[in-house]
CSV table of C-alpha atoms in Angstrom, one decimal:
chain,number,residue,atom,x,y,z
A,448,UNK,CA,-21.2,16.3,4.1
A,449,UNK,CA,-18.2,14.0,3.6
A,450,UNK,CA,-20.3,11.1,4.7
A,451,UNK,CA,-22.6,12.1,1.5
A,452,UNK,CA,-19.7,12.6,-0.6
A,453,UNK,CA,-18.2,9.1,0.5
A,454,UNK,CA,-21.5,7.3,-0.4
A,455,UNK,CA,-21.0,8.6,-3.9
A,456,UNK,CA,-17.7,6.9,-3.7
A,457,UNK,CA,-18.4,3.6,-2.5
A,458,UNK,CA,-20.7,3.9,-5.3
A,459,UNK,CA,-18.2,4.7,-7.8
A,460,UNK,CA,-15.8,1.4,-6.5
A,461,UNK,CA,-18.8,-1.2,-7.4
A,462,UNK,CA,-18.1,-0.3,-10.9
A,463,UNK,CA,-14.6,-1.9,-10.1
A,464,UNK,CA,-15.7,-5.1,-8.0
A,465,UNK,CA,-16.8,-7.5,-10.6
A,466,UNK,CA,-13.3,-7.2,-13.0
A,467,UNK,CA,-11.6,-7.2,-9.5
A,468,UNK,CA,-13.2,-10.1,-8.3
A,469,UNK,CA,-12.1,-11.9,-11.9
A,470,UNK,CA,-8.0,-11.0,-10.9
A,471,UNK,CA,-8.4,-11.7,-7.4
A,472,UNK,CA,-9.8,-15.2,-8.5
A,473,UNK,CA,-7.3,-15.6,-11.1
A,474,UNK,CA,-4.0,-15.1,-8.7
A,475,UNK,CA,-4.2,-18.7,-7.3
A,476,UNK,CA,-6.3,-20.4,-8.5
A,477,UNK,CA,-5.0,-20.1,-12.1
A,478,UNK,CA,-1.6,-19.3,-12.1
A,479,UNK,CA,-1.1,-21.7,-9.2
A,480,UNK,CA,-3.2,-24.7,-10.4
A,481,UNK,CA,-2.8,-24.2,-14.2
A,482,UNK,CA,1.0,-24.9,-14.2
A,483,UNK,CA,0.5,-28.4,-12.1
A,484,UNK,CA,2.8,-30.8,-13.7
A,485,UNK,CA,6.5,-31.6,-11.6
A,486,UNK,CA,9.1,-33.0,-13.6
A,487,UNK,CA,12.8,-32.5,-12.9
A,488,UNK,CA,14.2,-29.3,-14.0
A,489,UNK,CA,11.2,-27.6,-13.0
A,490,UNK,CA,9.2,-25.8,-9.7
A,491,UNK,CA,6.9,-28.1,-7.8
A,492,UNK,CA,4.0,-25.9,-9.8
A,493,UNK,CA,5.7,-27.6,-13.4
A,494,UNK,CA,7.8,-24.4,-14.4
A,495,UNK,CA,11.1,-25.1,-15.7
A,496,UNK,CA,13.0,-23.8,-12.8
A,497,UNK,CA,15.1,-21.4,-14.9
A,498,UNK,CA,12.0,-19.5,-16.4
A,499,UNK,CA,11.1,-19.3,-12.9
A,500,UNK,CA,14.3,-17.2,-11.8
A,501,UNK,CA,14.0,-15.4,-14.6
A,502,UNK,CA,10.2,-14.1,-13.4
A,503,UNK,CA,12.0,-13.7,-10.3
A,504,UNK,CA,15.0,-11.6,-11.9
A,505,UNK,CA,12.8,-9.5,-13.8
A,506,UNK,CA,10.3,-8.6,-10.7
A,507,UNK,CA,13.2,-7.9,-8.4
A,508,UNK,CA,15.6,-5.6,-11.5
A,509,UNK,CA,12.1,-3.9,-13.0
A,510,UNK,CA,9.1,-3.9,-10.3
A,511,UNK,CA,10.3,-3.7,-6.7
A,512,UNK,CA,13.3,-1.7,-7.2
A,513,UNK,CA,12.2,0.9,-9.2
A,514,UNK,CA,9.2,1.2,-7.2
A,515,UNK,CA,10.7,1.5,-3.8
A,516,UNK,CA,12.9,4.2,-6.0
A,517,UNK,CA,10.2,6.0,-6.9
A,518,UNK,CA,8.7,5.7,-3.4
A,519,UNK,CA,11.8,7.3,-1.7
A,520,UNK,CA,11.9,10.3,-4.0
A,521,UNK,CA,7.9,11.0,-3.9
A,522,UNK,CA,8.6,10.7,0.1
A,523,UNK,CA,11.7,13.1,0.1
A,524,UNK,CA,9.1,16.1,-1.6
A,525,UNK,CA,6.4,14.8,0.9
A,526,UNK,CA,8.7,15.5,3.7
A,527,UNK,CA,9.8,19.2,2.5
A,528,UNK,CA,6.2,20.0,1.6
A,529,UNK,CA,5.5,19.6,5.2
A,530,UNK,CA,8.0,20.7,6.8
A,531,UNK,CA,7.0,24.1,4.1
A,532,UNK,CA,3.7,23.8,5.4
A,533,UNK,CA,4.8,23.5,9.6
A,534,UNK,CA,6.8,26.6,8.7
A,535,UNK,CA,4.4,28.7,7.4
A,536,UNK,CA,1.0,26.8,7.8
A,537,UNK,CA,-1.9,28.4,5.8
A,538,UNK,CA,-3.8,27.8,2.5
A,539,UNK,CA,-1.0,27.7,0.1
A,540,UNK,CA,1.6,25.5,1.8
A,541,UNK,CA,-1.2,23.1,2.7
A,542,UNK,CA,-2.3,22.3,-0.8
A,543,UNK,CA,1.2,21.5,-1.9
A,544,UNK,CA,1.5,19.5,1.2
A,545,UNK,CA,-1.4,17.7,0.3
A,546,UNK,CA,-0.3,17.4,-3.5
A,547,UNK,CA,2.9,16.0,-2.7
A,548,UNK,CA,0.9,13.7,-0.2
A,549,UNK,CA,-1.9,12.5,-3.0
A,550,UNK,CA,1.8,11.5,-5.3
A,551,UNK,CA,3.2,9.6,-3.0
A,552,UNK,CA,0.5,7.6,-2.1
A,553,UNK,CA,0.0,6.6,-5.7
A,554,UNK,CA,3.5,5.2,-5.7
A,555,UNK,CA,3.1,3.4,-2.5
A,556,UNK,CA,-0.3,2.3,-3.7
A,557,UNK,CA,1.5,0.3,-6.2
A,558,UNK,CA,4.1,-0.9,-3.5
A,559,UNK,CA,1.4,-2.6,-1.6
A,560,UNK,CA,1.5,-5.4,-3.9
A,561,UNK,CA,4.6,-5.8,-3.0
A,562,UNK,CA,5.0,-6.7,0.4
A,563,UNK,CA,7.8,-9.2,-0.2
A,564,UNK,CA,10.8,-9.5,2.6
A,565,UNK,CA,11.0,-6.1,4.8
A,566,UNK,CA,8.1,-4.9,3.6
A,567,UNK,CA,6.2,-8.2,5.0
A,568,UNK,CA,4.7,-8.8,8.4
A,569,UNK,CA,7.2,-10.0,11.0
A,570,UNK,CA,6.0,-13.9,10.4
A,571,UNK,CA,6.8,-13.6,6.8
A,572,UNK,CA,10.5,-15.0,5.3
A,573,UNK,CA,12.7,-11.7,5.8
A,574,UNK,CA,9.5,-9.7,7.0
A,575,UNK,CA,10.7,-6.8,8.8
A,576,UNK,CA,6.6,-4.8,9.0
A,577,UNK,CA,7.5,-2.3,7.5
A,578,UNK,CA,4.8,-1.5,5.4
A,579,UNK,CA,2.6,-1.3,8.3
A,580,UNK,CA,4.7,1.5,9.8
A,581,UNK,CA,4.6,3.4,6.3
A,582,UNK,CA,0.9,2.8,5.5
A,583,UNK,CA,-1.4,0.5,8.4
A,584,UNK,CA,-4.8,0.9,6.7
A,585,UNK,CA,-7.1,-0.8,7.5
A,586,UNK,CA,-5.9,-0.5,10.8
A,587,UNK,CA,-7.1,3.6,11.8
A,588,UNK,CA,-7.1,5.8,14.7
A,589,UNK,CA,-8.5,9.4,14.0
A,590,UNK,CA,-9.7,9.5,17.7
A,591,UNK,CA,-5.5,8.4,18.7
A,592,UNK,CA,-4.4,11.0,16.5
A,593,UNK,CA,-6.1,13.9,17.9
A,594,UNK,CA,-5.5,13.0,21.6
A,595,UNK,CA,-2.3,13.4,20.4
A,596,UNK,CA,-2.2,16.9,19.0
A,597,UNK,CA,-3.3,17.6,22.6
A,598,UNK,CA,-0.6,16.5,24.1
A,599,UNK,CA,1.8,17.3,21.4
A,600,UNK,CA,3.7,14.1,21.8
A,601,UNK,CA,4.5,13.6,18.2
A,602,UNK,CA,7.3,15.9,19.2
A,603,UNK,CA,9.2,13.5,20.3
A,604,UNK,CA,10.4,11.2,17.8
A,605,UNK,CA,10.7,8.2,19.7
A,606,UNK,CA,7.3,8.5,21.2
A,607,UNK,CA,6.8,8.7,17.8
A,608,UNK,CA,8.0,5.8,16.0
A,609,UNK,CA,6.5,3.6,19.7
A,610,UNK,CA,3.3,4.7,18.9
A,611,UNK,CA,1.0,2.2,17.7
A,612,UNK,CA,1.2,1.9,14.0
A,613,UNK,CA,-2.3,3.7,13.6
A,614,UNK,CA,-1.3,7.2,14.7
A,615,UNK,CA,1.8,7.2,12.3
A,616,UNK,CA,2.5,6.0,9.1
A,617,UNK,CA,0.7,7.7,5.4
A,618,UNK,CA,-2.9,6.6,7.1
A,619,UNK,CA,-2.5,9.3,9.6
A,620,UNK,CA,-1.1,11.5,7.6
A,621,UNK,CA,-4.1,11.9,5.4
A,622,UNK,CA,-6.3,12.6,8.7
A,623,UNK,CA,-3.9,15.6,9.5
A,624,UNK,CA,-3.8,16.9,5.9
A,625,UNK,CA,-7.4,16.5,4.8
A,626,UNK,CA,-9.8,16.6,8.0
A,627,UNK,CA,-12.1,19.7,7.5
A,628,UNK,CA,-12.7,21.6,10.6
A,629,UNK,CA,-11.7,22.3,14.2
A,630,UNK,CA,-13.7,19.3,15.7
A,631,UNK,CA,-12.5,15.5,16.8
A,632,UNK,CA,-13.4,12.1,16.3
A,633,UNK,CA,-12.9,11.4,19.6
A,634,UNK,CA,-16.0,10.2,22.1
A,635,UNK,CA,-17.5,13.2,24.5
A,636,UNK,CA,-16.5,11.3,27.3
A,637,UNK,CA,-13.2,11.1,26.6
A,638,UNK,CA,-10.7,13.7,28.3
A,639,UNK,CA,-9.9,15.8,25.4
A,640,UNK,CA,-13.2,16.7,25.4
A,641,UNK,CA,-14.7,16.3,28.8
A,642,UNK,CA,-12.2,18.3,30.6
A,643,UNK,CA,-12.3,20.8,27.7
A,644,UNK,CA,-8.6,19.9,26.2
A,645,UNK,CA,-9.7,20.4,22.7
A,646,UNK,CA,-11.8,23.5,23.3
A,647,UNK,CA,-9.0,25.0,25.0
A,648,UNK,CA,-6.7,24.9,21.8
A,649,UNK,CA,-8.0,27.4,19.0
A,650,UNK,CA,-8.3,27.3,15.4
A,651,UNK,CA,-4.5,28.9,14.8
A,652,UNK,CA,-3.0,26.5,17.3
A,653,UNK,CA,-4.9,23.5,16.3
A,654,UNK,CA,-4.1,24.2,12.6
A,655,UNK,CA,-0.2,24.9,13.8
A,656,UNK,CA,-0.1,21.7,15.5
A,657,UNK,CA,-2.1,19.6,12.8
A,658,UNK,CA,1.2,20.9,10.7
A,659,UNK,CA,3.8,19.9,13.0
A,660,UNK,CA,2.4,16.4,13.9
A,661,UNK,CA,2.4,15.9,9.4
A,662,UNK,CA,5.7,16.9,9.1
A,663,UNK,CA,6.8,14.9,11.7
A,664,UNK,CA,4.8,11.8,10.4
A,665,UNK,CA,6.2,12.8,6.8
A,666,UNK,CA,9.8,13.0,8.4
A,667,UNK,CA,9.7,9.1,9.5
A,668,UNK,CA,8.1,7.8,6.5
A,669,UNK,CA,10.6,9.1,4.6
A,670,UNK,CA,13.5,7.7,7.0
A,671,UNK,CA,11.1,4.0,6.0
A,672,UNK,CA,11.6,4.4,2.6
A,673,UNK,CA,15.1,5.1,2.6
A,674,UNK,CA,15.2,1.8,4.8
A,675,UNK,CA,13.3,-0.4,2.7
A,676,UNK,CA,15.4,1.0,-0.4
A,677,UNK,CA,18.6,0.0,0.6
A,678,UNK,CA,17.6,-2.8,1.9
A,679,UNK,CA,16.7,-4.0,-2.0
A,680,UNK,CA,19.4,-1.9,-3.6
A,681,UNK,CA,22.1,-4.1,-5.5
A,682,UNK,CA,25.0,-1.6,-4.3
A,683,UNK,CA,23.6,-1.3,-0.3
A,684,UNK,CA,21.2,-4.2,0.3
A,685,UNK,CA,21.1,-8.1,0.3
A,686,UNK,CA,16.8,-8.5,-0.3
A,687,UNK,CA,17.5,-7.7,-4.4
A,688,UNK,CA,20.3,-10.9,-4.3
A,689,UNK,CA,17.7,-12.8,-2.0
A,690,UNK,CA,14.7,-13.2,-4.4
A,691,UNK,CA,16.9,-13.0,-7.7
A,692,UNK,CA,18.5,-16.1,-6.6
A,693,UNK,CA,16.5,-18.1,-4.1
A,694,UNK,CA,18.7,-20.8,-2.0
A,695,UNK,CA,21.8,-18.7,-1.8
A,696,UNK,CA,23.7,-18.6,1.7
A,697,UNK,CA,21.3,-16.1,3.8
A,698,UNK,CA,18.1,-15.6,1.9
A,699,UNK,CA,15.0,-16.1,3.1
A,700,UNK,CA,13.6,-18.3,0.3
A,701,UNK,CA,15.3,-21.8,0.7
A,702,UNK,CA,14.3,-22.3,-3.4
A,703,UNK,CA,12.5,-21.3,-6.0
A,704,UNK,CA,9.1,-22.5,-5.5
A,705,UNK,CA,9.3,-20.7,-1.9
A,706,UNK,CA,10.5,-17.2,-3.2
A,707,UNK,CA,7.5,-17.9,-5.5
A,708,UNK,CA,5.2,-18.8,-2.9
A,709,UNK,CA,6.0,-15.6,-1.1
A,710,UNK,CA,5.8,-13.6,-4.5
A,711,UNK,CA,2.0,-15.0,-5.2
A,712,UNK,CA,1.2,-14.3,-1.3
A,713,UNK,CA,1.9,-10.4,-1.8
A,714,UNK,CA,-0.1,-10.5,-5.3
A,715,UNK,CA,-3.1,-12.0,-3.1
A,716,UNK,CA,-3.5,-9.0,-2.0
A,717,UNK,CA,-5.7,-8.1,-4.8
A,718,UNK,CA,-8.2,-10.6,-3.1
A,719,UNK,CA,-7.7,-10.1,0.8
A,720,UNK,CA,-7.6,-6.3,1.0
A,721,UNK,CA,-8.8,-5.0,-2.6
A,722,UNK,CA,-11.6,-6.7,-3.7
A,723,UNK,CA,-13.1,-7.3,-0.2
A,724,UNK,CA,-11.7,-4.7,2.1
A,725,UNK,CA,-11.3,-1.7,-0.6
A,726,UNK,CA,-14.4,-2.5,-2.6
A,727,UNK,CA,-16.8,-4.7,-1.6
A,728,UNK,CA,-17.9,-3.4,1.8
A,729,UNK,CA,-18.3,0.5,1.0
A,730,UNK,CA,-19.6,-0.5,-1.8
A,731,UNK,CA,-22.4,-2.8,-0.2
A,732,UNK,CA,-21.5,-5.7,-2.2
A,733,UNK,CA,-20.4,-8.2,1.0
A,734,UNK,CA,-20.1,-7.7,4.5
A,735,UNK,CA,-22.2,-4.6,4.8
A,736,UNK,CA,-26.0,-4.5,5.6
A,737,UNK,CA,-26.8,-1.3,4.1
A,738,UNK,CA,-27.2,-0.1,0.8
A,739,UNK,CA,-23.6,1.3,1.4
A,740,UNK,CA,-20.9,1.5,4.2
A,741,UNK,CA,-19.0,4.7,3.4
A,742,UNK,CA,-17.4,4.4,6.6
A,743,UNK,CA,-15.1,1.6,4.9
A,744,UNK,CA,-13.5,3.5,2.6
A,745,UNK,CA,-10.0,3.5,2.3
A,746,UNK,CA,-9.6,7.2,1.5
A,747,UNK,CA,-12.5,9.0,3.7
A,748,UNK,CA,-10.4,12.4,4.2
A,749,UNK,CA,-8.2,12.7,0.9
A,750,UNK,CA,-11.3,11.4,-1.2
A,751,UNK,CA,-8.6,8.9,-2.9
A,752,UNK,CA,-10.4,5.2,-2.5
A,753,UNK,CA,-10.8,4.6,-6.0
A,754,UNK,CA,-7.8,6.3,-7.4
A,755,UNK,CA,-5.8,4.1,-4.5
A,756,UNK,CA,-7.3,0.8,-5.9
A,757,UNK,CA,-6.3,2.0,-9.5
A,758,UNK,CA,-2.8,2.2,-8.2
A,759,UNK,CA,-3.2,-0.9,-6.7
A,760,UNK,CA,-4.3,-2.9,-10.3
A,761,UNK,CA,-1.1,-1.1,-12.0
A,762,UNK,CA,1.1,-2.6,-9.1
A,763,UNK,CA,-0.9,-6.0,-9.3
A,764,UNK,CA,-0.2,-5.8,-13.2
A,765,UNK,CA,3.4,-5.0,-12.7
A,766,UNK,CA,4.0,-7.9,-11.0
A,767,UNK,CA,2.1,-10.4,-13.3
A,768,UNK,CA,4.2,-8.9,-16.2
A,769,UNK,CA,7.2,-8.3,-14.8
A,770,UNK,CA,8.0,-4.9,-15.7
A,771,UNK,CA,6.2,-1.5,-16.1
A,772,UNK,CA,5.0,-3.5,-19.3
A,773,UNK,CA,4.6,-6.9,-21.1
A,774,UNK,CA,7.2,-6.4,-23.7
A,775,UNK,CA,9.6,-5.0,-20.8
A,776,UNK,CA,9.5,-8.2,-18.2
A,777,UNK,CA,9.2,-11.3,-17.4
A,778,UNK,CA,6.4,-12.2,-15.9
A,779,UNK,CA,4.0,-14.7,-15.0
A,780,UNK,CA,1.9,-14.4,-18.2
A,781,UNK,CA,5.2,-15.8,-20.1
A,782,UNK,CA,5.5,-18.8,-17.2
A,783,UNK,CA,1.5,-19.4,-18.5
A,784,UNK,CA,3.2,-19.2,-21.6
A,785,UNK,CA,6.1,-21.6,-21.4
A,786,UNK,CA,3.5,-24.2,-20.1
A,787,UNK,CA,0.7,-23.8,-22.8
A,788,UNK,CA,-1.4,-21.5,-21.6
A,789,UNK,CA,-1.5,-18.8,-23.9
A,790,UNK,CA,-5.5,-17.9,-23.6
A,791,UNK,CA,-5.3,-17.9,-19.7
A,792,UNK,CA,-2.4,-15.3,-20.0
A,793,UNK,CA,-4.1,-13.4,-22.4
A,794,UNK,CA,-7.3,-13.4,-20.4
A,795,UNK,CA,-5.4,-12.7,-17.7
A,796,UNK,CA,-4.4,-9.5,-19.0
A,797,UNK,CA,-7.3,-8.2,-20.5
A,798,UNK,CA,-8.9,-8.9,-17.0
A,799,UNK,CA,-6.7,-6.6,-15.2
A,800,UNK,CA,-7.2,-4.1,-18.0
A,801,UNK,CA,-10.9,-4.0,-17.9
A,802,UNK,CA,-10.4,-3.2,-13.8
A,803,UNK,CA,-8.2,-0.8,-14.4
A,804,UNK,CA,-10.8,0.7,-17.1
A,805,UNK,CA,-13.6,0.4,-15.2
């Protein structure tokens, strides 16, 4: 049944794929390439170097910040919807759970384009990984997940937080939240249900456990996003200073062009994960050799995939504007601007639009 209902939604994405495939294109290949020209006073990409900080001011003061903001609080009611539904775990507590669940994913959704200093991998200037401890799709473990609920070691926070990255984080969250019934994904072979493990637990104490094992997940992604906040805070953190002003004693980014480099990386996510990953294998477009993969889909248990790669084009916009709009930031459709290309901008735009709208 939810394999049916995920065809139907790798379906839905292909709508999404071609306008996707447009902004994905457009990340490098035209804000990169189209501002060309070095002259002194500028980037090595032709922007006069001060329009540049100011893109980078603007994205730092009215995208990541607020964001990661907005993440922290939308994790703070995740956390005590959970630990609501551990206390008292029935129908009630477990739809608010997953309420608070489906709006802080949307926030986070919007984060991932912004894997930019802690949030990066560990090879990345500044990268501390933390977005693959908050959110490691495409990297899943159902199977992990529920060996643990057998063993109950998500008890222990730091067995916890030293488990691999795909039975924590929001991914494994959803599993808990949104599987429907009292069977696994794990193989017949497998102890938990070769030895009768999983049998052995019962529907109250499975559901009970399912609970506890959220709660505790929710409990360390909030504790993330408190981390990654103050890490960009002006008052607490040094990551807001870093990007803002590139070259300073400390940061990460020895200039401009490399704090912009870093900046366009995290935008290209649009193309690595989004377009290809998100859309174009469960829809059947690339990479898959059925009509349809379902089984790629982002969102198989919450039913979110293509409301998560909405999220994902506001984010993406966000960052090409500068601000939660146009008029608001500065962005890189004024850097397209300031070098003469006014219709690329603009087409730029109405690119990202038409993905959203589709």
């Amino acid at each position: 049944m939810m394999e049916g209902r995920a065809t139907q939604r790798g379906r839905g994405l292909g709508k999404v794929a071609v306008v996707a495939g447009l902004v994905a294109g457009l990340t490098y290949a035209c804000v990169g390439a189209s501002i060309s020209e070095t002259s002194p006073g500028t980037t090595s990409g032709g922007v006069p170097e001060m329009a540049a900080r100011d893109v980078l001011v603007s994205l730092t003061d009215g995208v990541i910040v607020p964001t990661y903001r907005d993440f922290v609080a939308a994790s703070v009611a995740l956390e005590e919807a959970t630990a609501a539904h551990r206390a008292a775990p029935d129908e009630e507590t477990l739809a608010a759970a997953q309420a608070a669940f489906r709006d802080a994913m949307a926030v986070w959704q919007r984060a991932e384009l912004m894997q930019v200093g802690p949030a990066g991998s560990m090879m990345a200037p500044g990268g501390q990984g933390l977005r693959a401890l908050i959110y490691s799709w495409p990297l899943v473990n159902p199977c992990r997940i529920d060996q643990k609920l057998v063993d109950e070691s998500y008890g222990d926070v730091d067995a916890l937080t030293a488990e691999l990255v795909n039975a924590q984080g929001l991914d494994a969250l959803e599993y808990l939240l949104f599987f429907e019934g009292a069977d696994n994904t794990c193989a017949p072979q497998l102890p938990i249900n070769a030895d009768g493990q999983w049998a052995a637990l019962g529907e109250a104490e499975l559901l009970a456990r399912r609970a506890a094992y959220g709660a505790a997940v929710a409990d360390e992604v909030a504790t993330l996003a408190e981390r990654l906040a103050t890490t960009w805070a002006p008052d607490t953190g040094e990551y807001a200073q870093w990007l803002a002003a590139p070259g300073e004693a400390g940061s990460p980014y020895d200039d401009v062009d490399a704090a912009l480099d870093e900046v366009l990386r995290a935008m290209f996510y649009v193309d690595t994960l989004l377009k290809d990953a998100k859309i174009a294998f469960p829809a059947g477009i690339a990479g898959c050799t059925t009509d349809t993969c379902p089984e790629g889909l982002e969102s198989p248990w919450a039913q979110r995939s293509k409301e998560h790669v909405l999220s994902n084009l506001e984010g993406y916009r966000r960052m090409f504007v500068g601000g939660a709009s146009a008029q608001e930031g500065v962005g890189f459709d004024d850097l397209l601007i300031e070098v003469g290309e006014d219709a690329l901008a603009t087409r730029m735009l109405a690119d990202i639009d038409a993905a959203v709208a589709a």
